[in-house]
Backbone as JSON Lines, residues from 0, in Angstrom:
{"i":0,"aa":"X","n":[12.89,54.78,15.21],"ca":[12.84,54.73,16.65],"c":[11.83,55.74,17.2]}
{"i":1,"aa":"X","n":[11.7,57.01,16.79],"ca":[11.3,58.09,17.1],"c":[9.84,57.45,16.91]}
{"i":2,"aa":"X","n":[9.43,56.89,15.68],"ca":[7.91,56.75,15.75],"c":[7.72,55.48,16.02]}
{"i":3,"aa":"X","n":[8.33,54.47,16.3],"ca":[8.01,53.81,17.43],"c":[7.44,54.15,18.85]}
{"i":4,"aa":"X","n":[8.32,54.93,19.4],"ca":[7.99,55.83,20.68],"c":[6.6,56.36,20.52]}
{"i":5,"aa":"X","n":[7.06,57.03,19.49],"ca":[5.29,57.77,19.25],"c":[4.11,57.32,19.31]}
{"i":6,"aa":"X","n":[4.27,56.13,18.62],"ca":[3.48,54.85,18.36],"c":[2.78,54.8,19.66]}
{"i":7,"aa":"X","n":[3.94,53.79,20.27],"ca":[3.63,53.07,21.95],"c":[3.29,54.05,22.9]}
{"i":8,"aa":"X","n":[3.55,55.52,22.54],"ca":[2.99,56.44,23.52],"c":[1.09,56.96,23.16]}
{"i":9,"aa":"X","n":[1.55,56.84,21.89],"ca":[0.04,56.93,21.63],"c":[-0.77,55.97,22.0]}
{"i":10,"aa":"X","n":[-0.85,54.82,22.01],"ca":[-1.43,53.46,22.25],"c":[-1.38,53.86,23.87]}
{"i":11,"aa":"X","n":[-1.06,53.89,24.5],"ca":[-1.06,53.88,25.78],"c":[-2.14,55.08,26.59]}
{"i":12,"aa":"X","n":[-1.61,56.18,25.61],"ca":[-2.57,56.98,25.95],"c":[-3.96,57.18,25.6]}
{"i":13,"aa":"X","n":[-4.23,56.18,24.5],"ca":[-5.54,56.12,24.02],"c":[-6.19,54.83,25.22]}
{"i":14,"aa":"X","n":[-5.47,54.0,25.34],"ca":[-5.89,53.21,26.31],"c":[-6.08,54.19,27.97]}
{"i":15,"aa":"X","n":[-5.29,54.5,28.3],"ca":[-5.57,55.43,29.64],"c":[-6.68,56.66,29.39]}
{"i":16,"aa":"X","n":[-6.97,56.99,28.69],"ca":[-7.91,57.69,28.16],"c":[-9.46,57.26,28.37]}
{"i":17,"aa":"X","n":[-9.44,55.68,27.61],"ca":[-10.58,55.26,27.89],"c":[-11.57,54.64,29.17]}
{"i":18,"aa":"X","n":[-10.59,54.17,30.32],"ca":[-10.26,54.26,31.34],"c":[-10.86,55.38,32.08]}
{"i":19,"aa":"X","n":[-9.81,56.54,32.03],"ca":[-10.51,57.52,32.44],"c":[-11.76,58.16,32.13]}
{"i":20,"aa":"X","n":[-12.29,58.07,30.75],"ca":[-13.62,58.46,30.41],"c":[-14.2,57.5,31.31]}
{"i":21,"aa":"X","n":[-14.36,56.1,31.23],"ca":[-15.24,55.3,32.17],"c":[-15.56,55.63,33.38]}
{"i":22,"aa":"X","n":[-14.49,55.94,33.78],"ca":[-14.49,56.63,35.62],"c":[-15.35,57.93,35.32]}
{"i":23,"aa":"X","n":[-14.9,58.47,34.46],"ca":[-15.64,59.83,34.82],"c":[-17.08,59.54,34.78]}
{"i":24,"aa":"X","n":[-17.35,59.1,33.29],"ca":[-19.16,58.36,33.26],"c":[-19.87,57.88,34.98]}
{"i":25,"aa":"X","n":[-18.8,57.31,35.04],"ca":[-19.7,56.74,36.03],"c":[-19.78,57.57,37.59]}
{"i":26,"aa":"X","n":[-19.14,58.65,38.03],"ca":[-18.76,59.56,38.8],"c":[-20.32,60.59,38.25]}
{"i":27,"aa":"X","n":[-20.19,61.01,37.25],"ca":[-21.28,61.8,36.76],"c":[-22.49,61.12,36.48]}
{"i":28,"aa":"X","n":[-22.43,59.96,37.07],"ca":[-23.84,58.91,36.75],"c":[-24.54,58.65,35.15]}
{"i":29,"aa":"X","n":[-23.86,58.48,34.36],"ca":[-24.16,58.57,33.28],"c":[-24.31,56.84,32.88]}
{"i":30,"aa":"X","n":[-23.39,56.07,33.54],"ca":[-23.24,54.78,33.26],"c":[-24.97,53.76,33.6]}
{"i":31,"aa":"X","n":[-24.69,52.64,33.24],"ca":[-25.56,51.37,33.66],"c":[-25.1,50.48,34.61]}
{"i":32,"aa":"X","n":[-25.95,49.25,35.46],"ca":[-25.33,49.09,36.24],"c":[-25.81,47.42,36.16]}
{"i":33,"aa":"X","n":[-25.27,46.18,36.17],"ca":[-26.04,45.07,36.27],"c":[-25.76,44.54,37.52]}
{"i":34,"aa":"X","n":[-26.63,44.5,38.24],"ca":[-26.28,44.49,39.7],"c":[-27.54,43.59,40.14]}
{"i":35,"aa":"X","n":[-27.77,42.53,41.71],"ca":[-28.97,42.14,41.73],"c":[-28.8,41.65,42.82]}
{"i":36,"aa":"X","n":[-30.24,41.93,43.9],"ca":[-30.07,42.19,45.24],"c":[-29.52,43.65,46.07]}
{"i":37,"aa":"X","n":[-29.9,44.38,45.23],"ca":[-29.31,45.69,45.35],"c":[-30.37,46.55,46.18]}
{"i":38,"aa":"X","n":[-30.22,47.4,46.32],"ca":[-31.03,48.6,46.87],"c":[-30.68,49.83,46.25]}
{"i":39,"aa":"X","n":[-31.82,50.97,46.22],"ca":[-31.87,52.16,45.42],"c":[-32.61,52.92,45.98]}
{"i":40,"aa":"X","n":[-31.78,53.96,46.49],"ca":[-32.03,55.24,46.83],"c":[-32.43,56.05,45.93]}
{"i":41,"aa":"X","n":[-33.76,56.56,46.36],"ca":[-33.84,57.64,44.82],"c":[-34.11,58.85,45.57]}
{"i":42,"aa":"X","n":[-33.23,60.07,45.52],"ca":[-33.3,61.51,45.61],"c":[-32.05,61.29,46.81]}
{"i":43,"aa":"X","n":[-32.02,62.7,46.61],"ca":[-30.34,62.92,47.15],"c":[-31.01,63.91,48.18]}
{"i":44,"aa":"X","n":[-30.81,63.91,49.32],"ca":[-30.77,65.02,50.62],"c":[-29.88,64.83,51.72]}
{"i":45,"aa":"X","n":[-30.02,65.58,52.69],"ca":[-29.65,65.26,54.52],"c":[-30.75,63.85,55.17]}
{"i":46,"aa":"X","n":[-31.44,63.67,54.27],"ca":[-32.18,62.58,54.82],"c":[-31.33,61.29,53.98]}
{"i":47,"aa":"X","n":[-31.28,61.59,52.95],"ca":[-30.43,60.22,51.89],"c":[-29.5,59.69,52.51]}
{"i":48,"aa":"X","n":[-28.84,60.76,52.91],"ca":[-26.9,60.99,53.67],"c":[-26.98,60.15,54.79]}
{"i":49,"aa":"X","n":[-28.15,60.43,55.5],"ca":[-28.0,59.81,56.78],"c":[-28.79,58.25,57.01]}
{"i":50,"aa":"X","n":[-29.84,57.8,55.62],"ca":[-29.92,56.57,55.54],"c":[-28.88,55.69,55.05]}
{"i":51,"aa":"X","n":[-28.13,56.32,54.39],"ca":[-27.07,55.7,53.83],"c":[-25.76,55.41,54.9]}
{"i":52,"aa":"X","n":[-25.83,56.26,55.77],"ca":[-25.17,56.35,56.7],"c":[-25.37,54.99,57.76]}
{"i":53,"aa":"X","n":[-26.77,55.39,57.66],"ca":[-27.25,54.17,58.58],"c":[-26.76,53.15,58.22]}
{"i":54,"aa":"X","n":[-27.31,52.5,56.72],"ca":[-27.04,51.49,55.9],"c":[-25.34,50.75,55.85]}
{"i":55,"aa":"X","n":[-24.76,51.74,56.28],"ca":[-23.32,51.46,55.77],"c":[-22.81,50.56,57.48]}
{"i":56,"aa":"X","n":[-23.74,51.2,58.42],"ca":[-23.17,51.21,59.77],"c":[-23.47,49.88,60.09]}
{"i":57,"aa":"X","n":[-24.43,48.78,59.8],"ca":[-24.94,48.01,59.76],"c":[-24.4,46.8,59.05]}
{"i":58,"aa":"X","n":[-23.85,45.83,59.9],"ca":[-23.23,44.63,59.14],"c":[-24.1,43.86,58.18]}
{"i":59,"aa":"X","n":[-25.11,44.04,58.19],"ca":[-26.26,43.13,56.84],"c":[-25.99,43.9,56.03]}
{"i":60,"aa":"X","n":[-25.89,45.21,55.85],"ca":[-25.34,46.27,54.68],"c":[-23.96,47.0,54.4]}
{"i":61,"aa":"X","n":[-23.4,46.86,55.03],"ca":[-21.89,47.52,55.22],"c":[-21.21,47.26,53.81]}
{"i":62,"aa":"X","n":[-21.97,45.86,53.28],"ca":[-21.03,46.24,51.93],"c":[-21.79,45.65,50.66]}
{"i":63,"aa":"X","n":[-23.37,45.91,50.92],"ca":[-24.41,45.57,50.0],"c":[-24.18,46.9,48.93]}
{"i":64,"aa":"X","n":[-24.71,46.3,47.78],"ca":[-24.73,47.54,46.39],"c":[-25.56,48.2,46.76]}
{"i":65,"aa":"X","n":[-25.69,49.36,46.89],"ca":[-26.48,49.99,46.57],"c":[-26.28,51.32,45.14]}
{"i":66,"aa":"X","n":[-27.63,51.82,45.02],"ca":[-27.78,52.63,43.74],"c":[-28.35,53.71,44.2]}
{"i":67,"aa":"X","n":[-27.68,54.56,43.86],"ca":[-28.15,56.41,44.51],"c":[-28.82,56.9,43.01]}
{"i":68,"aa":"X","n":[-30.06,57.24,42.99],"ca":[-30.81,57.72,41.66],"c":[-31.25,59.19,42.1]}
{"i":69,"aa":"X","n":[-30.23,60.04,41.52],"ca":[-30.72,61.5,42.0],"c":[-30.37,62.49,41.11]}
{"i":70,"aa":"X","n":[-31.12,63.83,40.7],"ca":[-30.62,64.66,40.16],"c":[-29.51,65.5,40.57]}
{"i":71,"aa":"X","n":[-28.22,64.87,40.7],"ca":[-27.21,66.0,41.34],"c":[-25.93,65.64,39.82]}
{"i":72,"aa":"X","n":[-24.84,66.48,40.37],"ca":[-24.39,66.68,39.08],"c":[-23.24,65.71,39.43]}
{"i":73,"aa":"X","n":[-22.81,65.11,40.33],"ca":[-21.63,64.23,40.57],"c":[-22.22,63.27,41.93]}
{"i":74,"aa":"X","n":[-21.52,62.0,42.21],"ca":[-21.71,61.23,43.17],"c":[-21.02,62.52,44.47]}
{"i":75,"aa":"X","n":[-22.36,62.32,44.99],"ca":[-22.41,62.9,46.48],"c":[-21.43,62.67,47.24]}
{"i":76,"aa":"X","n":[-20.96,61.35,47.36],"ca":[-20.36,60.86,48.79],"c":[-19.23,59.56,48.02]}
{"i":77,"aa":"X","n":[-18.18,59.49,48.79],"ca":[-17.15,58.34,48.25],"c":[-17.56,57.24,49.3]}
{"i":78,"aa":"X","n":[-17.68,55.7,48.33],"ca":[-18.43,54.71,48.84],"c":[-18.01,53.6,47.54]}
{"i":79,"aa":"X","n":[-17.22,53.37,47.88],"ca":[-16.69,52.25,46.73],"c":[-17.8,50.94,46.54]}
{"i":80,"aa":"X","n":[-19.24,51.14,47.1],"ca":[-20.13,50.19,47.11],"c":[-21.19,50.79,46.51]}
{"i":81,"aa":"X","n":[-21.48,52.31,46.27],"ca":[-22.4,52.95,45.95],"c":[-22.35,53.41,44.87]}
{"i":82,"aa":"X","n":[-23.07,52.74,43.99],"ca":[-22.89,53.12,42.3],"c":[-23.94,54.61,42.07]}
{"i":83,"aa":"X","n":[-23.97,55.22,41.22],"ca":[-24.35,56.22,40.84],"c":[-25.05,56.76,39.48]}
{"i":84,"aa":"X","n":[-26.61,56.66,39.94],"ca":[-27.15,57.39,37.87],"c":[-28.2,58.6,38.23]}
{"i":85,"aa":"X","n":[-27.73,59.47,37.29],"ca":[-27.72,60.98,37.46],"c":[-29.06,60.87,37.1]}
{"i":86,"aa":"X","n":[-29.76,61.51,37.39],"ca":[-31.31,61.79,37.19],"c":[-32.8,61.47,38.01]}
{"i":87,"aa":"X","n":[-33.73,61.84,37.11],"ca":[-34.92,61.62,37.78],"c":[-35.18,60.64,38.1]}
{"i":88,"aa":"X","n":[-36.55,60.01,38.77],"ca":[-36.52,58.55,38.87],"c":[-37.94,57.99,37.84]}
{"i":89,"aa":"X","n":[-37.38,57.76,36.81],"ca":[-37.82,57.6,35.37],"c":[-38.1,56.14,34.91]}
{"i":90,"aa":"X","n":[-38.14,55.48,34.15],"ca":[-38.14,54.31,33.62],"c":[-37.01,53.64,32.99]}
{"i":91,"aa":"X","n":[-36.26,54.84,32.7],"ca":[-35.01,54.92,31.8],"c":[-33.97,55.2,32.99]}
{"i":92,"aa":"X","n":[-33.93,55.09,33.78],"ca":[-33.16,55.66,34.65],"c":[-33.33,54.54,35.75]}
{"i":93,"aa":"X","n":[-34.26,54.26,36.05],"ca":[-34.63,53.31,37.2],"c":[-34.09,51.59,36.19]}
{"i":94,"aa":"X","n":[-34.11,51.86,34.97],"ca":[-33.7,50.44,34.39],"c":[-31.91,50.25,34.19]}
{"i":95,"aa":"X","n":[-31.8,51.64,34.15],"ca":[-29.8,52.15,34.41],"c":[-29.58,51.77,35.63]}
{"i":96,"aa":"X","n":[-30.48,51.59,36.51],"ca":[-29.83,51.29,38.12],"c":[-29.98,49.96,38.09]}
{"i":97,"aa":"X","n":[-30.74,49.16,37.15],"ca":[-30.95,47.21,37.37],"c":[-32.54,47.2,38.51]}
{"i":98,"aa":"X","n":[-33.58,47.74,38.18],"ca":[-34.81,47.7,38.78],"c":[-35.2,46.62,38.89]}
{"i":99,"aa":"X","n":[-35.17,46.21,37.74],"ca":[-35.95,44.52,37.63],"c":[-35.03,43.41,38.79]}
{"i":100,"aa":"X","n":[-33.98,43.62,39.02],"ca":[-33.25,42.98,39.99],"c":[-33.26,43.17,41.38]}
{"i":101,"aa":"X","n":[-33.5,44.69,41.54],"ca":[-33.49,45.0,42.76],"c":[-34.52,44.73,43.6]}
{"i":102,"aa":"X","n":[-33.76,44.62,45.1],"ca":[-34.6,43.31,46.48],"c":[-35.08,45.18,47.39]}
{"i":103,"aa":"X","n":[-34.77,46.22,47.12],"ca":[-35.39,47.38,48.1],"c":[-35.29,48.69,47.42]}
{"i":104,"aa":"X","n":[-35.95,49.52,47.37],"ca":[-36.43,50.7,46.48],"c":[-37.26,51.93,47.54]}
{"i":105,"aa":"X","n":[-36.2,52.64,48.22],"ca":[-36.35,53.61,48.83],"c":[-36.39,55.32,48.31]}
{"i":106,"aa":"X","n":[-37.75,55.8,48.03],"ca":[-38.27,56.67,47.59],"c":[-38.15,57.89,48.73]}
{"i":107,"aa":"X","n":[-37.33,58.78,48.77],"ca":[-37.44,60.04,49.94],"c":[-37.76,61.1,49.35]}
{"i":108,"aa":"X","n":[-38.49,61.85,49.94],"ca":[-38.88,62.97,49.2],"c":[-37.85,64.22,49.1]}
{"i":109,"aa":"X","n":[-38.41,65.17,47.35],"ca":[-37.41,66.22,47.07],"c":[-37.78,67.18,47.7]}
{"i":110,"aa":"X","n":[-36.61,67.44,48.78],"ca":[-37.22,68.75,49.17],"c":[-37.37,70.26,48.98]}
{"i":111,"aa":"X","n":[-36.46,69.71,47.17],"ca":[-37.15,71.01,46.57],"c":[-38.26,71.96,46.43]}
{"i":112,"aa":"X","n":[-39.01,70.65,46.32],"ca":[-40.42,70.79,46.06],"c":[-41.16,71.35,47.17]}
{"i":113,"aa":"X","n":[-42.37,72.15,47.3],"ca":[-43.46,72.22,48.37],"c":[-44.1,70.32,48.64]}
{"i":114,"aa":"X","n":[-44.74,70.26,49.48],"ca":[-44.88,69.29,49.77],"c":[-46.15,68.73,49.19]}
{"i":115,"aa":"X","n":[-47.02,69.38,48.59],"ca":[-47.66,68.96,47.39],"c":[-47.05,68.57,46.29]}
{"i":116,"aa":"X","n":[-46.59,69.18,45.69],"ca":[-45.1,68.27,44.93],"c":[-44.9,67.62,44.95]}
{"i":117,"aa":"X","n":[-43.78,67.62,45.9],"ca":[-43.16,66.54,46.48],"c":[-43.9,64.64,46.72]}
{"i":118,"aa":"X","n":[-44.97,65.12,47.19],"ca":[-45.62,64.07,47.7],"c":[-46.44,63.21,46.13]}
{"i":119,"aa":"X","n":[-46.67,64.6,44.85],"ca":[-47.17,63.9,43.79],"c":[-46.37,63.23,43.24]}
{"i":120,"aa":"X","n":[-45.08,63.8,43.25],"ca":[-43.67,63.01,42.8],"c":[-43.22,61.42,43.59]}
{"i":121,"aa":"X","n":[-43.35,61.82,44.71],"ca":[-43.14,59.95,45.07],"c":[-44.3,59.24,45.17]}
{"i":122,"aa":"X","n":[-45.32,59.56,44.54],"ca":[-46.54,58.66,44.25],"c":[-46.23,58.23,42.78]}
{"i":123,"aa":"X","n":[-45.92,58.75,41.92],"ca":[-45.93,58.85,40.81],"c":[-43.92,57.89,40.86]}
{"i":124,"aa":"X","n":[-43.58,58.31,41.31],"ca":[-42.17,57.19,41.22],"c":[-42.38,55.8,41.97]}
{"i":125,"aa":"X","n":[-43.72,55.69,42.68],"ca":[-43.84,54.33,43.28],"c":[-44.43,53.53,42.3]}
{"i":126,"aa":"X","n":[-45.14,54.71,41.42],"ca":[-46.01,53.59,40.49],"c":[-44.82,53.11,39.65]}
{"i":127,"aa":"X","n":[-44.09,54.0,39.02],"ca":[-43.09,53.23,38.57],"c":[-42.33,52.34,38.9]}
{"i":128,"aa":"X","n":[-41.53,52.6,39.75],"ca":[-41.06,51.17,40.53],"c":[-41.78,50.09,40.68]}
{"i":129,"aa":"X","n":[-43.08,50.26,40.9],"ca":[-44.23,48.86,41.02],"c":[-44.63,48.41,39.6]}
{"i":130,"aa":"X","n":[-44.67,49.22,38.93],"ca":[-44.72,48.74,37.45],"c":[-43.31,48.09,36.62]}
{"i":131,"aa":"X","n":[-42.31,48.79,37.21],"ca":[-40.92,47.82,36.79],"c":[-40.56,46.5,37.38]}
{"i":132,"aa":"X","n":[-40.71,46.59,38.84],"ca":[-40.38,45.26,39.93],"c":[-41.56,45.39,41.11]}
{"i":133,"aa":"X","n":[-43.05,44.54,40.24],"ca":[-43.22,44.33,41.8],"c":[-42.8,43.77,42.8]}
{"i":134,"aa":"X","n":[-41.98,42.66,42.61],"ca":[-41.39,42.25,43.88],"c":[-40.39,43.1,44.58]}
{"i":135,"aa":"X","n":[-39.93,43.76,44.39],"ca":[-39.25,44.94,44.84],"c":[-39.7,45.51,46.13]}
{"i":136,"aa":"X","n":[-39.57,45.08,47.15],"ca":[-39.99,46.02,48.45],"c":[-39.42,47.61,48.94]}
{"i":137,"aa":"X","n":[-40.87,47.99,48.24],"ca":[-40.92,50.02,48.38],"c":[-40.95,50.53,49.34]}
{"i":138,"aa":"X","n":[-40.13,51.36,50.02],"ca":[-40.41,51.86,51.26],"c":[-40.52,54.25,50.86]}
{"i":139,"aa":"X","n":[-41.45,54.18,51.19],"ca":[-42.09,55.62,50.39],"c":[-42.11,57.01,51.64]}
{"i":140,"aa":"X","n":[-41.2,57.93,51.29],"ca":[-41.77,59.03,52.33],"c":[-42.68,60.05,51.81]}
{"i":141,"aa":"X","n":[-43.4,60.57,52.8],"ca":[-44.53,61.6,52.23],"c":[-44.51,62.53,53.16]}
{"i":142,"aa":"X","n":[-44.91,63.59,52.7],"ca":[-44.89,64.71,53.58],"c":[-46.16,64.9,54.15]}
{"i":143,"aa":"X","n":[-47.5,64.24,53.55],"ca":[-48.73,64.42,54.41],"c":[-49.43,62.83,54.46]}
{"i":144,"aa":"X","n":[-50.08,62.58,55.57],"ca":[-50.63,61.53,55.65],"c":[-51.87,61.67,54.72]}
{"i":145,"aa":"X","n":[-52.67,62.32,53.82],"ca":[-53.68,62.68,52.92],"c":[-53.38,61.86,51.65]}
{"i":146,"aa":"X","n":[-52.06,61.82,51.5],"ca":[-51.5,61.29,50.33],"c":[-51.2,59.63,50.41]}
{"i":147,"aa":"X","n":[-51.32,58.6,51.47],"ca":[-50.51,57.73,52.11],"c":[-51.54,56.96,51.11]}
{"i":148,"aa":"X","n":[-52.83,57.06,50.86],"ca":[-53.87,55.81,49.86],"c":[-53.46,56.11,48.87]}
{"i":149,"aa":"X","n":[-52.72,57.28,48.33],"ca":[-52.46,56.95,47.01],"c":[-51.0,56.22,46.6]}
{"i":150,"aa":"X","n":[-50.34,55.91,47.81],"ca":[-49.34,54.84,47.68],"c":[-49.67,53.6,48.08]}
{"i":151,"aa":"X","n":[-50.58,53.6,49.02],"ca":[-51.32,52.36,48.86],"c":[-52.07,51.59,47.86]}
{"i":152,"aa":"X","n":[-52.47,52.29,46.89],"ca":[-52.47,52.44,45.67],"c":[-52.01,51.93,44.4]}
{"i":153,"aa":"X","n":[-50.8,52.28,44.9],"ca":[-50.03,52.03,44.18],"c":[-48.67,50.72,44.52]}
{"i":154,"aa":"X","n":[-48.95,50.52,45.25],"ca":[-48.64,48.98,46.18],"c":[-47.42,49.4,46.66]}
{"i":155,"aa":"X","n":[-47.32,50.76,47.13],"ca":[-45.54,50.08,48.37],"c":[-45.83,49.67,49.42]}
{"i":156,"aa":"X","n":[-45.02,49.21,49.74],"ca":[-44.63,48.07,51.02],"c":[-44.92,48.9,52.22]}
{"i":157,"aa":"X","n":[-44.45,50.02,51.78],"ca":[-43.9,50.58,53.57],"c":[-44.35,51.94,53.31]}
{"i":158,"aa":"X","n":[-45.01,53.03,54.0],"ca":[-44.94,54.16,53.79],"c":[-44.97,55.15,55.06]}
{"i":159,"aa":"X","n":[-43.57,56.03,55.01],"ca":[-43.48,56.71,56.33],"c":[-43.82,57.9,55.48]}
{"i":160,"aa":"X","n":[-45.0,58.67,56.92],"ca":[-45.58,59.74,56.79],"c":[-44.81,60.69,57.53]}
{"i":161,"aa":"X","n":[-44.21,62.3,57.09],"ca":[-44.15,63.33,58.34],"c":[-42.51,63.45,58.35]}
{"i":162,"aa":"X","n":[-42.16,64.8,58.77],"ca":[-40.93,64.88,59.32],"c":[-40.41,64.25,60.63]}
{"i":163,"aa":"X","n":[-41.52,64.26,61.17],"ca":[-41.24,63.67,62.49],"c":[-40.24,62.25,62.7]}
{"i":164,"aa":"X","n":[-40.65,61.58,61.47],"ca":[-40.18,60.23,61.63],"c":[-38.56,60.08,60.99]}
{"i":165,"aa":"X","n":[-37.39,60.0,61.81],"ca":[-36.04,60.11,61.54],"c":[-35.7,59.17,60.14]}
{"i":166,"aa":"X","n":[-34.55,59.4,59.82],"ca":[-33.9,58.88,58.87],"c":[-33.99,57.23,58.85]}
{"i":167,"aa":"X","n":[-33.75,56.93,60.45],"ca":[-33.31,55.68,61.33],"c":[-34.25,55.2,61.14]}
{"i":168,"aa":"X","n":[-35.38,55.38,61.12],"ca":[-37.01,54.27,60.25],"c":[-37.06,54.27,59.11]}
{"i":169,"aa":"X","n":[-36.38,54.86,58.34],"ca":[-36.37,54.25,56.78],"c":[-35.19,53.42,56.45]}
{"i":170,"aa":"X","n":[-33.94,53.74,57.33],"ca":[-32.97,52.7,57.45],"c":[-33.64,51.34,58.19]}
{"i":171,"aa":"X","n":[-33.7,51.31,58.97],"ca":[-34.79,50.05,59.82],"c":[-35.54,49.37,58.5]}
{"i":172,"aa":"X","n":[-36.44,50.32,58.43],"ca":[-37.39,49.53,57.1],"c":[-36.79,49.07,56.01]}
{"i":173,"aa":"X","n":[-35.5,49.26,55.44],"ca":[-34.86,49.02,54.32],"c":[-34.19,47.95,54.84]}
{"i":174,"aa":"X","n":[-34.11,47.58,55.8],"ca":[-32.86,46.58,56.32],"c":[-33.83,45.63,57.06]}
């Protein structure tokens, strides 16, 4: 009897176990995602927060997939629609989010970076994205208009220049 119990308690807990590893994977963005018609946010800020914000507020999106691609160490925000993969925006990483599927690919800049940086970094993640899905409509922020031909360049769709221009035009443009 005793290892019966044992048995069925073990089994159970190896099953709830695996379960929980899954959740966690995917909380820490570690998972893949097959998803299509999606949208992908890549970089995490006060600007991300509040396109997403936008996005959510909006009945054409209120309950579209989207994919947050950012270096942070856990999903930012609870959004039972917003899947999550931890990292740069890579080839390997941009193919964990379902690139080749995805219908919008919103590039915001890190504002880690100085804005030389910054601005070489989402030139250099547009080419990727355009090299994974050109059909994919890119919408690109930059911190100087100097830089805007070399996303032209590199074929995105849309490219907002400047702080000036709110969150609410890259939500607009994504939608």
């Amino acid at each position: 009897m005793f290892f019966g119990i044992g048995a069925l308690g073990m089994f159970t807990a190896t099953i709830a176990g695996v379960f929980v590893e899954k959740r966690l994977r995917k909380e820490r963005g570690m998972g893949s995602y097959d998803l299509e018609g999606h949208i992908i946010l890549c970089e995490w800020n006060d600007r991300t927060r509040e396109i997403l914000r936008d996005l959510r507020a909006d009945s054409r999106s209120a309950r579209s997939p989207i994919v947050l691609l950012a270096d942070v160490d856990t999903k930012p925000v609870e959004d039972e629609h917003l899947s999550f993969v931890r990292g740069d925006v890579s080839e390997e990483n941009l193919t964990r989010a379902s690139i080749a599927t995805a219908d919008t690919v919103v590039i915001v800049g890190d504002r880690r970076l100085d804005y030389v940086a910054r601005d070489a970094k989402a030139v250099l993640s547009t080419l990727t994205v355009e090299a994974l899905n050109p059909d994919a409509y890119s919408i690109v922020e930059l911190a100087s208009e100097d830089n805007a031909r070399h996303c032209e360049r590199a074929h995105a769709d849309e490219i907002i220049v400047g702080a000036e221009f709110s969150s609410r035009l890259i939500s607009s443009a994504t939608l």
